[in-house]
Amino acid sequence: MTEVDIENLLSFLLGGLKSLALKSYELNNTNEPYAVVNLSSLGSTAICPGCQKLARKVHSRYQRKLADLPWGNSRVILKIGVKKFFCQNQECERRIFCERLEELTTPWGRKTTRLAKKLLSMGLALGGAAGASLAKAIGYSVCGSTLLNYIKKQSLPDVKEIKILGVDDFAFRRGKRYGTILVNLETHQPVGLLEDRKAETLVEWLSVHKSIEILSRDRSKTYASAMTEGAPEAMQVADRFHLVQNFAEILEKIFSRYEKELKTIEDNRQAENLDLTQKVIITPQPTATEKARAKTQANHHRRLDKQRQIKELHERGWLAEAIAPKVGVSVRTVRRFLTRPDLPAQPARRRSFGRSLLDPYKSRIIEWFNSGITDSGGLMILLKQKGYAGGIRTLQHYLSSLRQSQGIQTRQGRMRKVASLSLPPVQASRLPSMTPTPSRLSSHQKTRKPP
């Protein structure tokens, strides 16, 4: 490739800048390759940014350094030689000014305009941190704060004529400071953010925009009074989201009053759909079995015998140091039995006796068991994700009872489906949230006066 071809290639990659001349270039093949392109300005005159007069007298020359779009995997740095000019207008406050490169960058800019546009698009789409991560992956060296600064410098679009406006509050900082968001519900685009949610602020904004015909809001009395004062001719409607939310809350209160009836309906429905040839009904069993209860009784009776022996020997005049080896306990235990009242004939039943940490999760375990997850290790992982705090031995005992109820003693073999009649009753589930779109309003939603 000849020098002319290289110059044409570089000129093409640089975007065909006619006011700049290519002087030289440098390629650095390091761990992070980059290319340095040396350019010089061809302009002999410049427009003063202060008085807009043409200047011809050169004061000095200096070099600007700009980051440009990468070439492949290589960063590109432009080093441009530009001039400083004397302003010959005696009335102008600026005596010396720098040559502007309007087609390439902004005043005091450190990146080319085309690179800044790419970064702005990433910032608008992803935000600061996520946008910076993507920019780094495709060869743009930038931080999240820079992307946010690009966004802040952008001017808001002009608010055109609005006919349907949605008004709601939002949190600058939850629990501390709130503002008001205004959305054009025809284009579904925000058109304004107010610094607070006071009625006076909204009235001031509505008084400027007279084209609004429909106002959508929640049931806030503050917004209702502001809309009535700021846009008295506009129709006020309750937005769909809050209507559905209020409806869901009422349904939940109603269904909670009939929990027993709903549970009966659910049990009957399950009994009708139960196929006993394919399923086996598992009756939940208490954790404390007869064997465990017998063991508890035996331990209690042993303590009763020791206490009786200790008190009999003490009545005969034996010392605690002699009673301890005779009964087979420590001296401290002997003194404790002598000072405390007699043990009851039957052990006190613990409140947790017969209960298990696994009880709230048994219906879920049966669902997983029926779907083919029968290994205790896999079930333990799923239970931990749901908040189970017990041990794997408790789970294994319960799985063993499931297998025994089907007549299968080992994990091998064909498992039949397991059903439980102790499923939770029918409950009123929360309805999904819906975006308010009062562009399609029913006659029941519309009202001239706030509710």
mmCIF file of N, CA, C and O in Angstrom, residues 270 274 279-283 366 370 416-423:
data_model
loop_
_atom_site.group_PDB
_atom_site.id
_atom_site.type_symbol
_atom_site.label_atom_id
_atom_site.label_comp_id
_atom_site.label_asym_id
_atom_site.label_seq_id
_atom_site.Cartn_x
_atom_site.Cartn_y
_atom_site.Cartn_z
ATOM 1 N N GLN A 270 -60.436 -31.123 45.621
ATOM 2 C CA GLN A 270 -59.334 -32.066 45.551
ATOM 3 C C GLN A 270 -59.818 -33.501 45.663
ATOM 4 O O GLN A 270 -59.303 -34.404 44.998
ATOM 5 N N LEU A 274 -59.269 -36.559 42.782
ATOM 6 C CA LEU A 274 -58.247 -37.483 43.243
ATOM 7 C C LEU A 274 -58.452 -38.850 42.610
ATOM 8 O O LEU A 274 -59.528 -39.448 42.724
ATOM 9 N N LYS A 279 -52.563 -42.247 42.769
ATOM 10 C CA LYS A 279 -52.023 -41.432 43.844
ATOM 11 C C LYS A 279 -52.231 -42.113 45.183
ATOM 12 O O LYS A 279 -53.110 -42.954 45.349
ATOM 13 N N VAL A 280 -51.438 -41.770 46.135
ATOM 14 C CA VAL A 280 -51.551 -42.263 47.492
ATOM 15 C C VAL A 280 -51.682 -41.065 48.405
ATOM 16 O O VAL A 280 -50.884 -40.133 48.326
ATOM 17 N N ILE A 281 -52.684 -41.051 49.268
ATOM 18 C CA ILE A 281 -52.893 -39.930 50.181
ATOM 19 C C ILE A 281 -51.958 -40.086 51.364
ATOM 20 O O ILE A 281 -51.961 -41.112 52.041
ATOM 21 N N ILE A 282 -51.161 -39.074 51.611
ATOM 22 C CA ILE A 282 -50.232 -39.088 52.734
ATOM 23 C C ILE A 282 -50.852 -38.298 53.874
ATOM 24 O O ILE A 282 -51.175 -37.125 53.723
ATOM 25 N N THR A 283 -51.050 -38.941 54.992
ATOM 26 C CA THR A 283 -51.559 -38.256 56.174
ATOM 27 C C THR A 283 -50.389 -37.752 56.988
ATOM 28 O O THR A 283 -49.530 -38.550 57.395
ATOM 29 N N ILE A 366 -44.127 -32.407 48.776
ATOM 30 C CA ILE A 366 -44.936 -33.377 48.029
ATOM 31 C C ILE A 366 -45.008 -32.970 46.563
ATOM 32 O O ILE A 366 -44.936 -33.824 45.669
ATOM 33 N N ASN A 370 -43.570 -35.355 43.609
ATOM 34 C CA ASN A 370 -44.377 -35.807 42.480
ATOM 35 C C ASN A 370 -43.763 -35.431 41.142
ATOM 36 O O ASN A 370 -43.976 -36.107 40.138
ATOM 37 N N ARG A 416 -45.151 -43.768 42.722
ATOM 38 C CA ARG A 416 -46.468 -43.272 42.372
ATOM 39 C C ARG A 416 -46.624 -41.837 42.864
ATOM 40 O O ARG A 416 -45.936 -41.414 43.782
ATOM 41 N N LYS A 417 -47.564 -41.133 42.280
ATOM 42 C CA LYS A 417 -47.795 -39.750 42.672
ATOM 43 C C LYS A 417 -48.312 -39.687 44.098
ATOM 44 O O LYS A 417 -49.062 -40.546 44.546
ATOM 45 N N VAL A 418 -47.910 -38.656 44.825
ATOM 46 C CA VAL A 418 -48.305 -38.470 46.219
ATOM 47 C C VAL A 418 -49.160 -37.226 46.307
ATOM 48 O O VAL A 418 -48.809 -36.187 45.764
ATOM 49 N N ALA A 419 -50.279 -37.320 46.988
ATOM 50 C CA ALA A 419 -51.159 -36.157 47.167
ATOM 51 C C ALA A 419 -51.376 -35.932 48.648
ATOM 52 O O ALA A 419 -51.351 -36.857 49.440
ATOM 53 N N SER A 420 -51.591 -34.707 49.028
ATOM 54 C CA SER A 420 -51.851 -34.351 50.415
ATOM 55 C C SER A 420 -53.145 -33.573 50.500
ATOM 56 O O SER A 420 -53.387 -32.667 49.706
ATOM 57 N N LEU A 421 -53.973 -33.960 51.459
ATOM 58 C CA LEU A 421 -55.224 -33.232 51.660
ATOM 59 C C LEU A 421 -55.046 -31.996 52.506
ATOM 60 O O LEU A 421 -55.997 -31.243 52.722
ATOM 61 N N SER A 422 -53.851 -31.803 53.028
ATOM 62 C CA SER A 422 -53.613 -30.646 53.901
ATOM 63 C C SER A 422 -52.977 -29.509 53.131
ATOM 64 O O SER A 422 -51.967 -28.962 53.517
ATOM 65 N N LEU A 423 -53.541 -29.190 51.943
ATOM 66 C CA LEU A 423 -53.036 -28.083 51.133
ATOM 67 C C LEU A 423 -53.628 -26.778 51.639
ATOM 68 O O LEU A 423 -54.684 -26.768 52.267
#
